[in-house]
mmCIF file of C-alpha atoms in Angstrom:
data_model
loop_
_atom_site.group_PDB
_atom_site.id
_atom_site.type_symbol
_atom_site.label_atom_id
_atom_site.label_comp_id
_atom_site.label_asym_id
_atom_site.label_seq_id
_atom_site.Cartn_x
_atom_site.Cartn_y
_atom_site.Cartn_z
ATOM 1 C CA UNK A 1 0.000 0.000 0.000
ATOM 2 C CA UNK A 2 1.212 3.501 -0.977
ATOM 3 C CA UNK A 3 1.672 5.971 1.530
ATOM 4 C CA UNK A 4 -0.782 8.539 0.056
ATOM 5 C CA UNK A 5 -3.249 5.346 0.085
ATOM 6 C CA UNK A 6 -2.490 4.792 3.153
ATOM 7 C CA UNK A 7 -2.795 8.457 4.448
ATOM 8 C CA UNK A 8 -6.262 8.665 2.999
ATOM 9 C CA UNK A 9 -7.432 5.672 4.731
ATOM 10 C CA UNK A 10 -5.822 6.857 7.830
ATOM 11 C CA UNK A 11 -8.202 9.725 7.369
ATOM 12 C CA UNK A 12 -11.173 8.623 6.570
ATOM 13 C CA UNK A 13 -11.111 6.245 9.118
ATOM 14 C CA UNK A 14 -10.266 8.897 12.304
ATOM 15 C CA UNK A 15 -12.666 11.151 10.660
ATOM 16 C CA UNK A 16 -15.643 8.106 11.267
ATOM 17 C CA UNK A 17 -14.065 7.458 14.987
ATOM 18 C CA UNK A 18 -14.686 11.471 15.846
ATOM 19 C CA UNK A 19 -17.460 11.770 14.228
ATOM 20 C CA UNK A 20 -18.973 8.848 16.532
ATOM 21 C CA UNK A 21 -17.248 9.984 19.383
ATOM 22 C CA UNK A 22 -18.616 13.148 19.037
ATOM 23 C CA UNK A 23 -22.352 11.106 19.329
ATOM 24 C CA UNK A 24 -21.324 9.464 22.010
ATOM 25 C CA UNK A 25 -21.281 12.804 23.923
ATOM 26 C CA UNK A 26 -25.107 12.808 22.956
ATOM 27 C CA UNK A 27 -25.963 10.205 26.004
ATOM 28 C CA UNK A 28 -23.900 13.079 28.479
ATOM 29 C CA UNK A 29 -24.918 16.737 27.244
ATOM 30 C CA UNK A 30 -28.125 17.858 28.119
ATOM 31 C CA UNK A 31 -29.528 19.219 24.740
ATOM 32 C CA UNK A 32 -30.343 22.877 26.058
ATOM 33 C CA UNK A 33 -26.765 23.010 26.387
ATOM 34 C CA UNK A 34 -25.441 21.864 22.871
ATOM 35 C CA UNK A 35 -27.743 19.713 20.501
ATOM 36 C CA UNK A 36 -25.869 18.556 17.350
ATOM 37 C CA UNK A 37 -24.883 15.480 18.985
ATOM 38 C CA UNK A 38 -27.984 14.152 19.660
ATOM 39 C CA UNK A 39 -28.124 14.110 15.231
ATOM 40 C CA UNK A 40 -24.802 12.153 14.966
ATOM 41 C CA UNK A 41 -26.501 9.610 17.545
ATOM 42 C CA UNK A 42 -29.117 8.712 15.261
ATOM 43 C CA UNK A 43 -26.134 7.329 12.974
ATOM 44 C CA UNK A 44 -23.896 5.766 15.921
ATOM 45 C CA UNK A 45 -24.247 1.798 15.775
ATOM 46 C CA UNK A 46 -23.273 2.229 12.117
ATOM 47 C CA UNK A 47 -20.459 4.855 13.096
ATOM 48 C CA UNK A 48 -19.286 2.225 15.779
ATOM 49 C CA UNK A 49 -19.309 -0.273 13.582
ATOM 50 C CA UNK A 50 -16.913 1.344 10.671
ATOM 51 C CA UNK A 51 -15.157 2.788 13.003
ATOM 52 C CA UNK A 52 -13.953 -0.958 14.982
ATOM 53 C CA UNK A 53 -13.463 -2.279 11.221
ATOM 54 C CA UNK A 54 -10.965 0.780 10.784
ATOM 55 C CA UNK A 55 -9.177 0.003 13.944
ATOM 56 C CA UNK A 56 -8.708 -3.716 12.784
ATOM 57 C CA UNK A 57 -7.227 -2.702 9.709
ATOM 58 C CA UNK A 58 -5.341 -0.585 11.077
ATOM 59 C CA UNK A 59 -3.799 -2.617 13.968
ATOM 60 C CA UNK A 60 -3.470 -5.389 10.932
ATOM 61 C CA UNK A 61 -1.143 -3.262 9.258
ATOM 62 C CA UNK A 62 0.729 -2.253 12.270
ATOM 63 C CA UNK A 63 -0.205 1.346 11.648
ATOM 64 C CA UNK A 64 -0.432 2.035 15.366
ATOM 65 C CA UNK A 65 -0.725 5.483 15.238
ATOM 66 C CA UNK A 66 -3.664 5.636 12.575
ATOM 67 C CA UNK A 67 -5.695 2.757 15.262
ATOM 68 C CA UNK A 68 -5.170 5.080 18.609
ATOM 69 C CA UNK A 69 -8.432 7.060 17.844
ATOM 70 C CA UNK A 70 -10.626 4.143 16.708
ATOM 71 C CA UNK A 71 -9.656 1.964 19.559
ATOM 72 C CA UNK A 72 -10.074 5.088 22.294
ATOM 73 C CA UNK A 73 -13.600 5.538 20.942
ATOM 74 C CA UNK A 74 -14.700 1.886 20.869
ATOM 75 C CA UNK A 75 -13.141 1.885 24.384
ATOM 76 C CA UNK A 76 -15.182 4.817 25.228
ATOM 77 C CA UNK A 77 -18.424 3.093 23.672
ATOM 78 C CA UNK A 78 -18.635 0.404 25.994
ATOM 79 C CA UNK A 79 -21.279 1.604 28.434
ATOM 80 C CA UNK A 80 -23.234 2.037 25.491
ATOM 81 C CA UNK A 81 -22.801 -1.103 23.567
ATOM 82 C CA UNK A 82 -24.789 -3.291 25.228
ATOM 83 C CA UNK A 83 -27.890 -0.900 24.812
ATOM 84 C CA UNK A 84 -27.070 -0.459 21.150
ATOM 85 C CA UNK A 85 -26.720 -3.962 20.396
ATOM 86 C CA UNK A 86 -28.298 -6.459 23.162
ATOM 87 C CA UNK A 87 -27.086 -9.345 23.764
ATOM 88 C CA UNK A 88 -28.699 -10.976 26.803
ATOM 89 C CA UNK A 89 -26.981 -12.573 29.776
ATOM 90 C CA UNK A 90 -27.920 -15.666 32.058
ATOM 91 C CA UNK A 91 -29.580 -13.806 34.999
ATOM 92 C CA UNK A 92 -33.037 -13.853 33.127
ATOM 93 C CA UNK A 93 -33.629 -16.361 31.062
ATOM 94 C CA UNK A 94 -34.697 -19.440 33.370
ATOM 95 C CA UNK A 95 -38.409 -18.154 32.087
ATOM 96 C CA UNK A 96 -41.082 -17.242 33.776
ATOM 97 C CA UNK A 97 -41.681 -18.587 37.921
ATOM 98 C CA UNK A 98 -45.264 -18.329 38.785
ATOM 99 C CA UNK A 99 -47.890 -15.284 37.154
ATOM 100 C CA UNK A 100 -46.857 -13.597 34.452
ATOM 101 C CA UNK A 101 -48.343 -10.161 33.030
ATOM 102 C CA UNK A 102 -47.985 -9.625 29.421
ATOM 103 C CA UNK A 103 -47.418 -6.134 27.867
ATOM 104 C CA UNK A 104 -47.767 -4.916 24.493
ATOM 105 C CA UNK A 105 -46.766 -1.372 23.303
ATOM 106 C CA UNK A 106 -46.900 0.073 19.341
ATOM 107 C CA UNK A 107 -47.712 3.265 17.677
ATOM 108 C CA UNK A 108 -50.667 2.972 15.547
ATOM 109 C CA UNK A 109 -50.426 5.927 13.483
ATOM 110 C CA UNK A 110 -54.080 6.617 13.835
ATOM 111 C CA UNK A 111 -54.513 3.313 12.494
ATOM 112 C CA UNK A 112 -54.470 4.694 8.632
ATOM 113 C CA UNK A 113 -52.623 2.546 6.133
ATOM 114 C CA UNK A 114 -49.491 3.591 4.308
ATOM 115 C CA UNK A 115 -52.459 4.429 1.297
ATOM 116 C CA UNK A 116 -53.888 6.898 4.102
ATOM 117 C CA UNK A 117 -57.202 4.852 4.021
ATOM 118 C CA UNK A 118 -58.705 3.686 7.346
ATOM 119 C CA UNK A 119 -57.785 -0.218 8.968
ATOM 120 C CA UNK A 120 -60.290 -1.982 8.282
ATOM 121 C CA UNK A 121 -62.352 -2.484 12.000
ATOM 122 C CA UNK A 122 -62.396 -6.237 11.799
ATOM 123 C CA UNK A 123 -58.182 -6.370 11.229
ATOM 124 C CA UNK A 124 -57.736 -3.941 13.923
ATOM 125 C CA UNK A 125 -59.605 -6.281 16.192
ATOM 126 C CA UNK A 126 -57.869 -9.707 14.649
ATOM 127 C CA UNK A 127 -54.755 -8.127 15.385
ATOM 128 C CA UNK A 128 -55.226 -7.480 19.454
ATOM 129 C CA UNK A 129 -56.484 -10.650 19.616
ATOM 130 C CA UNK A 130 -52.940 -12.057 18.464
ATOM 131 C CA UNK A 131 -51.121 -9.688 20.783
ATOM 132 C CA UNK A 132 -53.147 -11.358 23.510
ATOM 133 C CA UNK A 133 -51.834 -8.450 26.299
ATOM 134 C CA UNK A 134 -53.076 -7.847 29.789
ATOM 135 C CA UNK A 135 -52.067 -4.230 29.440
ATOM 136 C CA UNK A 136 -51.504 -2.311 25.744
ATOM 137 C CA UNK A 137 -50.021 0.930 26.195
ATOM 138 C CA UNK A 138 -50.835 2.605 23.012
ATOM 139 C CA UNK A 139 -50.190 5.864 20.945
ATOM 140 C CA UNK A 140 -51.515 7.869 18.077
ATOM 141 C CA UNK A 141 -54.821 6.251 18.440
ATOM 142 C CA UNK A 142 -58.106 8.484 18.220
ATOM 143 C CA UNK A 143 -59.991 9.939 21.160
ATOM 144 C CA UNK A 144 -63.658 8.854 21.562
ATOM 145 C CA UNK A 145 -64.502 12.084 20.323
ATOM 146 C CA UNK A 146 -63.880 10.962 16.771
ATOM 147 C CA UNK A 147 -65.836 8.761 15.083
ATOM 148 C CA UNK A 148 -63.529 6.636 14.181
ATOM 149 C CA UNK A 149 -61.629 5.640 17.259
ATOM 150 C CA UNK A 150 -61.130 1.661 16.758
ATOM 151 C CA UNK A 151 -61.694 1.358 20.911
ATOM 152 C CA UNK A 152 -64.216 -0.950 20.460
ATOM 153 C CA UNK A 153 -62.341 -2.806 18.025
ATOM 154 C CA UNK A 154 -59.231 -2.617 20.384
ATOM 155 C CA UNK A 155 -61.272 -4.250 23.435
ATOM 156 C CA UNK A 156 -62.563 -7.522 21.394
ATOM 157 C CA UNK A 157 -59.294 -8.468 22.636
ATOM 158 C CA UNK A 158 -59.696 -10.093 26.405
ATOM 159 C CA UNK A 159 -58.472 -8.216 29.241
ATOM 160 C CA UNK A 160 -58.577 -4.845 28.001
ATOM 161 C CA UNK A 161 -61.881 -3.461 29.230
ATOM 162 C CA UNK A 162 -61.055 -0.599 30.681
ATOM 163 C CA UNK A 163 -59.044 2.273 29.032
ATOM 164 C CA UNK A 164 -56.904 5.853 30.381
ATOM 165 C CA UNK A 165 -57.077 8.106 27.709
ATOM 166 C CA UNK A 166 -57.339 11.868 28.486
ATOM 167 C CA UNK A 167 -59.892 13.762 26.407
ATOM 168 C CA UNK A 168 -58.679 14.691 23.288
ATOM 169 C CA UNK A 169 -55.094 13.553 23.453
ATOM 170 C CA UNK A 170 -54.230 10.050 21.021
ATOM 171 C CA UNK A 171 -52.370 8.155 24.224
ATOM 172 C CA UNK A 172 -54.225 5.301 25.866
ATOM 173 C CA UNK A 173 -53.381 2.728 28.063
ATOM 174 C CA UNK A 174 -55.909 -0.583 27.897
ATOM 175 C CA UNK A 175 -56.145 -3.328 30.775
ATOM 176 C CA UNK A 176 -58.578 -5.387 32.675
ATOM 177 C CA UNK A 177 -58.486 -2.676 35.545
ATOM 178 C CA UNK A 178 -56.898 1.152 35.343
ATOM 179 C CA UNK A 179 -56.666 3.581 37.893
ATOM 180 C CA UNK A 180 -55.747 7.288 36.513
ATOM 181 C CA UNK A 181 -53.157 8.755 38.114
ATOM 182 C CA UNK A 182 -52.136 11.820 35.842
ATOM 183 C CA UNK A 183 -50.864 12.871 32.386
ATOM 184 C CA UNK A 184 -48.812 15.294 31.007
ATOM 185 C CA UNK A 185 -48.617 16.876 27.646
ATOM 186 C CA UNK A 186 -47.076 19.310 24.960
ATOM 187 C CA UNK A 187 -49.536 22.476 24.781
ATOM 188 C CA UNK A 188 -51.222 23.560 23.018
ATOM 189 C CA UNK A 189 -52.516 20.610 21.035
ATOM 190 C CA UNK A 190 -51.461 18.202 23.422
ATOM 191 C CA UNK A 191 -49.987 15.802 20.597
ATOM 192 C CA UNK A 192 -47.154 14.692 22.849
ATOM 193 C CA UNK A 193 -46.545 13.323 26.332
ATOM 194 C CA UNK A 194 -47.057 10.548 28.665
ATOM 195 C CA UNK A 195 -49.986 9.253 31.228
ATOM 196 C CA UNK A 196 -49.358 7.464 34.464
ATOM 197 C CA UNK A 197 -51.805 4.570 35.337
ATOM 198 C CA UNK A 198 -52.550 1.854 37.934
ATOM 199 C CA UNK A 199 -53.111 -1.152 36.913
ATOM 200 C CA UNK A 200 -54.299 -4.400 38.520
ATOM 201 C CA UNK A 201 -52.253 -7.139 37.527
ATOM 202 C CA UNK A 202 -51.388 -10.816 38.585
ATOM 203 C CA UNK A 203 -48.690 -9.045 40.129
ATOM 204 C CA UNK A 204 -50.185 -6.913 42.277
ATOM 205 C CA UNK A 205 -50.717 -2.727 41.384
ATOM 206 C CA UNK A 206 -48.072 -1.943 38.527
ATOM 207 C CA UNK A 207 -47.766 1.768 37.867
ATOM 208 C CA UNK A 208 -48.104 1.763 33.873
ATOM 209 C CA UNK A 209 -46.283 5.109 32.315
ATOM 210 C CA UNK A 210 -47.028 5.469 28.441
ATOM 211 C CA UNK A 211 -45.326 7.543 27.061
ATOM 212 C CA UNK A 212 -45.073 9.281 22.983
ATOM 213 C CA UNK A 213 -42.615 11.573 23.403
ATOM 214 C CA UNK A 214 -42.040 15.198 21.200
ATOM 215 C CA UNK A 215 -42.258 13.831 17.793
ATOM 216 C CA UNK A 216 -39.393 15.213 15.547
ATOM 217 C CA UNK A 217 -41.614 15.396 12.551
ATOM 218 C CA UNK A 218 -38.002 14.946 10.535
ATOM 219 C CA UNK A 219 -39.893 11.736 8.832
ATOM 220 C CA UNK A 220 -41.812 14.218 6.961
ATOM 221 C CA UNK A 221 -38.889 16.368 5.844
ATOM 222 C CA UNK A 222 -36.550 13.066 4.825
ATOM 223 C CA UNK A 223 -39.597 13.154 2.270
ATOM 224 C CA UNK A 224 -39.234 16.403 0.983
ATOM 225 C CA UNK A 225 -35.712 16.006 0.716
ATOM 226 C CA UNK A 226 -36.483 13.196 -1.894
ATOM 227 C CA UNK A 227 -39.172 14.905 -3.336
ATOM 228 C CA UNK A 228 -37.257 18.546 -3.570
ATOM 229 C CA UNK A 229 -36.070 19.072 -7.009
ATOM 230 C CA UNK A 230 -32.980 21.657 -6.804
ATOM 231 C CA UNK A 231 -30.304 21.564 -4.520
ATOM 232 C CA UNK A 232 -31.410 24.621 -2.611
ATOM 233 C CA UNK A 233 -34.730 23.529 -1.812
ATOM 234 C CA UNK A 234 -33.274 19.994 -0.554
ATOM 235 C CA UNK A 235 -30.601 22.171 1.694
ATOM 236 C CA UNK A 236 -32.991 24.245 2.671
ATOM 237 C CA UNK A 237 -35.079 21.321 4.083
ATOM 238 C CA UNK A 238 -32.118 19.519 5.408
ATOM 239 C CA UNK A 239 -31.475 23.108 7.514
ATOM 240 C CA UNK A 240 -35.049 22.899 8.846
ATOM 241 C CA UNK A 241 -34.951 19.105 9.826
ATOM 242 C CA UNK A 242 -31.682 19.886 11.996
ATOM 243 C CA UNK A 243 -33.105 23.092 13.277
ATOM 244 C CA UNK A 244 -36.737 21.405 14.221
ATOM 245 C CA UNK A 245 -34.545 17.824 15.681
ATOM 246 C CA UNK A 246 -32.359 20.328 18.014
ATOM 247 C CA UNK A 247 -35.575 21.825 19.222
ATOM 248 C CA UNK A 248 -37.721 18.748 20.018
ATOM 249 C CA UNK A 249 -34.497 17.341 21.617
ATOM 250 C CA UNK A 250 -34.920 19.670 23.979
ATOM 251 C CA UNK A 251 -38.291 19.465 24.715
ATOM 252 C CA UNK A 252 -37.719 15.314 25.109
ATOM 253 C CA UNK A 253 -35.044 16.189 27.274
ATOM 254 C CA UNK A 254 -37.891 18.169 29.755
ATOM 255 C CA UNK A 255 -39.876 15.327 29.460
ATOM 256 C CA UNK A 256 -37.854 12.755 30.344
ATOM 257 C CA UNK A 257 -37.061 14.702 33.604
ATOM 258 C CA UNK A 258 -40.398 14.325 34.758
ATOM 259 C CA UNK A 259 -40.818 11.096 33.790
ATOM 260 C CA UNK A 260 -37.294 10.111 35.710
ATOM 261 C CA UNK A 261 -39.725 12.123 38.503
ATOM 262 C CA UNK A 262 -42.605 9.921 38.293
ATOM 263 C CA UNK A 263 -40.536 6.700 37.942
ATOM 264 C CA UNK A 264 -38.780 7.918 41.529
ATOM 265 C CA UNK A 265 -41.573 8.889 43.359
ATOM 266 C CA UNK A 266 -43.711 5.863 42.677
ATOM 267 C CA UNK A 267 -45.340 3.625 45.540
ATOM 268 C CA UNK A 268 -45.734 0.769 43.164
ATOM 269 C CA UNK A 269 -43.396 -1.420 40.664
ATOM 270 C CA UNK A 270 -42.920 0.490 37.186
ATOM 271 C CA UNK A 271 -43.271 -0.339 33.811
ATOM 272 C CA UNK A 272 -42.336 2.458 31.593
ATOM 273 C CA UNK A 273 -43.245 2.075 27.177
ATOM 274 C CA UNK A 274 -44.082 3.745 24.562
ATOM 275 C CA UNK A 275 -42.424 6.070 21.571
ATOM 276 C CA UNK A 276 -39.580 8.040 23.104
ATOM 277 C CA UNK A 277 -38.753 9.262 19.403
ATOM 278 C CA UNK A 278 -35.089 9.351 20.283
ATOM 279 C CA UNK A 279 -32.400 6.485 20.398
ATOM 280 C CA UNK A 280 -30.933 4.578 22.722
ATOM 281 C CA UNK A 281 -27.297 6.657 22.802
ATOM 282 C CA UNK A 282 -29.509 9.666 23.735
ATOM 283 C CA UNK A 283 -30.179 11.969 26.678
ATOM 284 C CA UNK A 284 -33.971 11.001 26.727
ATOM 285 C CA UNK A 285 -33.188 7.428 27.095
ATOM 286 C CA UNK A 286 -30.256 8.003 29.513
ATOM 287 C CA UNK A 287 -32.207 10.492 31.845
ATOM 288 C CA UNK A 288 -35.266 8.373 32.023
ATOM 289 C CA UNK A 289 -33.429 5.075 32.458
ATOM 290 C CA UNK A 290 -33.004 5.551 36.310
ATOM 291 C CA UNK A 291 -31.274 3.119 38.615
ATOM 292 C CA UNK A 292 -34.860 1.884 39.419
ATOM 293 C CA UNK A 293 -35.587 1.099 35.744
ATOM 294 C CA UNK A 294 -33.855 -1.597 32.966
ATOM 295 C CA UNK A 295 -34.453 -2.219 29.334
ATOM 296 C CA UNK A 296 -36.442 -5.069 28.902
ATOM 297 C CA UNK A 297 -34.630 -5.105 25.203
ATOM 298 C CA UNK A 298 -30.982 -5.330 26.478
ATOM 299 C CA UNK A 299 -32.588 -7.771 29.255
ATOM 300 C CA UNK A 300 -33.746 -10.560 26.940
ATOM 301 C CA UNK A 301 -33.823 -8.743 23.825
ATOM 302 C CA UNK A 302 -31.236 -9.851 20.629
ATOM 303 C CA UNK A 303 -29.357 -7.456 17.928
ATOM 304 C CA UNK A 304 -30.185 -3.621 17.335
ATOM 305 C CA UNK A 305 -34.426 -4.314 18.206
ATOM 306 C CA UNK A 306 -34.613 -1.720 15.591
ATOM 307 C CA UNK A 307 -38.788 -0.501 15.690
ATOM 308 C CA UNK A 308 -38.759 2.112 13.153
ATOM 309 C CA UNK A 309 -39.806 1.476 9.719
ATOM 310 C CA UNK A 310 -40.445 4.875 8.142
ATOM 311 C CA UNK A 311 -38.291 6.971 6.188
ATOM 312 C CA UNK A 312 -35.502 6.399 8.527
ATOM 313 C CA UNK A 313 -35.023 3.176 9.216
ATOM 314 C CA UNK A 314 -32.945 1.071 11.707
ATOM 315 C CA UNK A 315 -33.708 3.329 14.737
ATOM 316 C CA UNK A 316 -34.716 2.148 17.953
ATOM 317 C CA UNK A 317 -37.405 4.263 19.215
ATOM 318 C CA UNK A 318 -40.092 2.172 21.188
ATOM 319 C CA UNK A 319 -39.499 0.569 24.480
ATOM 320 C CA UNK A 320 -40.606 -1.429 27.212
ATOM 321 C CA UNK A 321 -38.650 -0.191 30.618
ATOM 322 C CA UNK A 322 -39.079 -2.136 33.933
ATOM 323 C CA UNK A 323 -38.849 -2.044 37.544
ATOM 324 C CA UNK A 324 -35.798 -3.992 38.625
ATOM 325 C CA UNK A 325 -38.253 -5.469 41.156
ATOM 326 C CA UNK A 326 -39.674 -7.345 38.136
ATOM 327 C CA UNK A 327 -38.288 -9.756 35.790
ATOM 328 C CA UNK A 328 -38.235 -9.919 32.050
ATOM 329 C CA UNK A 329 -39.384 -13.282 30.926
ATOM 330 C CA UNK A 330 -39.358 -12.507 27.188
ATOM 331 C CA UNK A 331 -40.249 -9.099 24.773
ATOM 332 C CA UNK A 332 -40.409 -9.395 20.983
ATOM 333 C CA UNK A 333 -40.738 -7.108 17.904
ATOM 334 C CA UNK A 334 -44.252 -7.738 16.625
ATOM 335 C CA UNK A 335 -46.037 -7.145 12.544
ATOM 336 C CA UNK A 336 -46.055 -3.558 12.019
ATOM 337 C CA UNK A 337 -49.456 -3.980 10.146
ATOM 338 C CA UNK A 338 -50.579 -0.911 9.671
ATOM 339 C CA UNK A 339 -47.802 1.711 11.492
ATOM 340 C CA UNK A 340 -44.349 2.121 10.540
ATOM 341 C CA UNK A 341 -43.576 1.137 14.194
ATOM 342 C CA UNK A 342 -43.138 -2.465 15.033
ATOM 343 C CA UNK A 343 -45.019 -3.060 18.331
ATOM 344 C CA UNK A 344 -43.025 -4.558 21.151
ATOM 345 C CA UNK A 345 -44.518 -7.393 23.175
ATOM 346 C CA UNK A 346 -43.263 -8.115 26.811
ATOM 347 C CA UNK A 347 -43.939 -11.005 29.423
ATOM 348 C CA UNK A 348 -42.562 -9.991 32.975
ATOM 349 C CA UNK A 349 -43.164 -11.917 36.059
ATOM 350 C CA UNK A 350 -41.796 -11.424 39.673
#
């Protein structure tokens, strides 16, 4: 290999390792203080991964000095590995030991297909009936207000009789037995935030948080972008996606405070899901994910659990996250049907 060849590479390849270091700060800095990193963390597990096939290279080679970087930010990564890419351990995987409670979470998208036409009722029902839950914690779905608000077609499944869903706001938790407790959201339409709800279980009272936090509305612009003919107008939409991403960042980042609040100063065992809109190398994740709380994904979850399907894909942006009290018996990525979320579905026991 020449040595401008092997300059460039050198390059390149400590350019990717800063670049994901420079994410990795995303999990640390609160986003009122500096946002761009919480962008660059929407692109780490592919950063990381370039970025330990540079070092390899590199130290194949012997080209020590082009592999310090890379192998200082892998180094520096590995807090956050095992939430970027799961790979379970031994302590709960013995399945389940006496009642289980099974919990499904998924953003329905107001239940309109990817031709904008309403779900048909009787699919809408079929599919609850597969997911089988005790508790769905849903969001985007339709208020009773409107006429079409698929909650009937939601409660053909069993156990799901009862529903917390404040007026005129599209979160709504479903179980056999709910006790409001409070909600929380974005004014002034109220589009965004999370509601806290008892719920009966096998398992006693659980304290059910559901939570669809501040959209980013990027999906939208990644559109325009393809659909923008000149160059300006695609930069120009590119300047308002990273503009409107730094802003809802920081309205996450309020959220998740309160939420880290309500996980605290609960009575009762948690369990935390929903559409956080961020990732999991983010502040949002990081500040809600208190001591109290684990990922039921890096519990008995396998690979990136990647729930996005839209425009971006290969995000990680629904979870399920549970009391440590509680055990994770299994969770899986579920159809997408009719959303381009894949639902999650969780078993927990004691």
């Amino acid at each position: 290999m020449t040595p401008p060849v092997r300059w460039f590479l050198s390059l390149i390849g400590n350019l990717i390792a800063l670049t994901a270091a420079f994410g990795l700060l995303a999990r640390y800095v609160p986003p009122q203080v500096f946002w761009p990193p919480a962008i660059i963390a929407l692109l780490l597990p592919g950063l990381l991964v370039l970025t330990a096939i540079y070092a390899l290279f590199a130290l194949s080679r012997r080209h020590w000095p082009g592999a310090m970087l890379p192998i200082a930010v892998i180094l520096f990564s590995i807090p956050v590995l095992d939430q970027l890419f799961a790979w379970p351990g031994g302590d709960e995987r013995d399945g389940a030991v006496g009642p289980t409670v099974t919990f499904v979470t998924g953003n329905q998208r107001l239940f309109r297909s990817y031709d904008g036409k309403d779900v048909d009722h009787n699919r809408v029902a079929d599919a609850f009936r597969s997911f089988n839950p005790d508790v769905a914690l849903l969001q985007e779905v339709r208020p009773a207000k409107n006429r079409m608000n698929y909650i009937s077609s939601i409660q053909a499944a069993e156990r799901l009789d009862q529903r917390h869903q404040k007026e005129g706001t599209l979160v709504a938790t479903y179980a056999g037995s709910v006790q409001p407790v409070t909600s929380s959201f974005t004014e002034p339409n109220e589009y965004n935030g999370y509601i806290v709800t008892d719920v009966e279980t096998a398992l006693g009272t659980v304290r059910v948080i559901n939570a669809h936090l501040e959209s980013n509305q990027i999906s939208g612009l990644a559109d325009n972008i393809q659909e923008d003919g000149s160059y300006s107008n695609r930069l120009e939409t590119f300047g308002h996606m990273l503009t409107g991403y730094g802003r809802t960042s920081r309205l996450r980042a309020q959220q998740a405070e309160d939420i880290r609040t309500a996980v605290e100063t609960s009575p009762y065992p948690v369990v935390l899901g929903g559409d956080f809109n961020d990732v999991p190398s983010s502040y949002t994740y990081n500040q809600i994910l208190s001591p109290r709380l684990k990922d039921a994904w890096v519990a008995r979850g396998r690979g990136l659990g990647t729930t996005f399907t839209g425009p971006l894909p290969g995000l990680r942006i629904d979870y399920f996250l549970v009391d440590t009290s509680l055990s994770v018996v299994s969770i899986e990525r579920l159809s997408p049907n009719w959303s381009d979320h894949r639902p999650l579905r969780m078993v927990i026991s004691r």
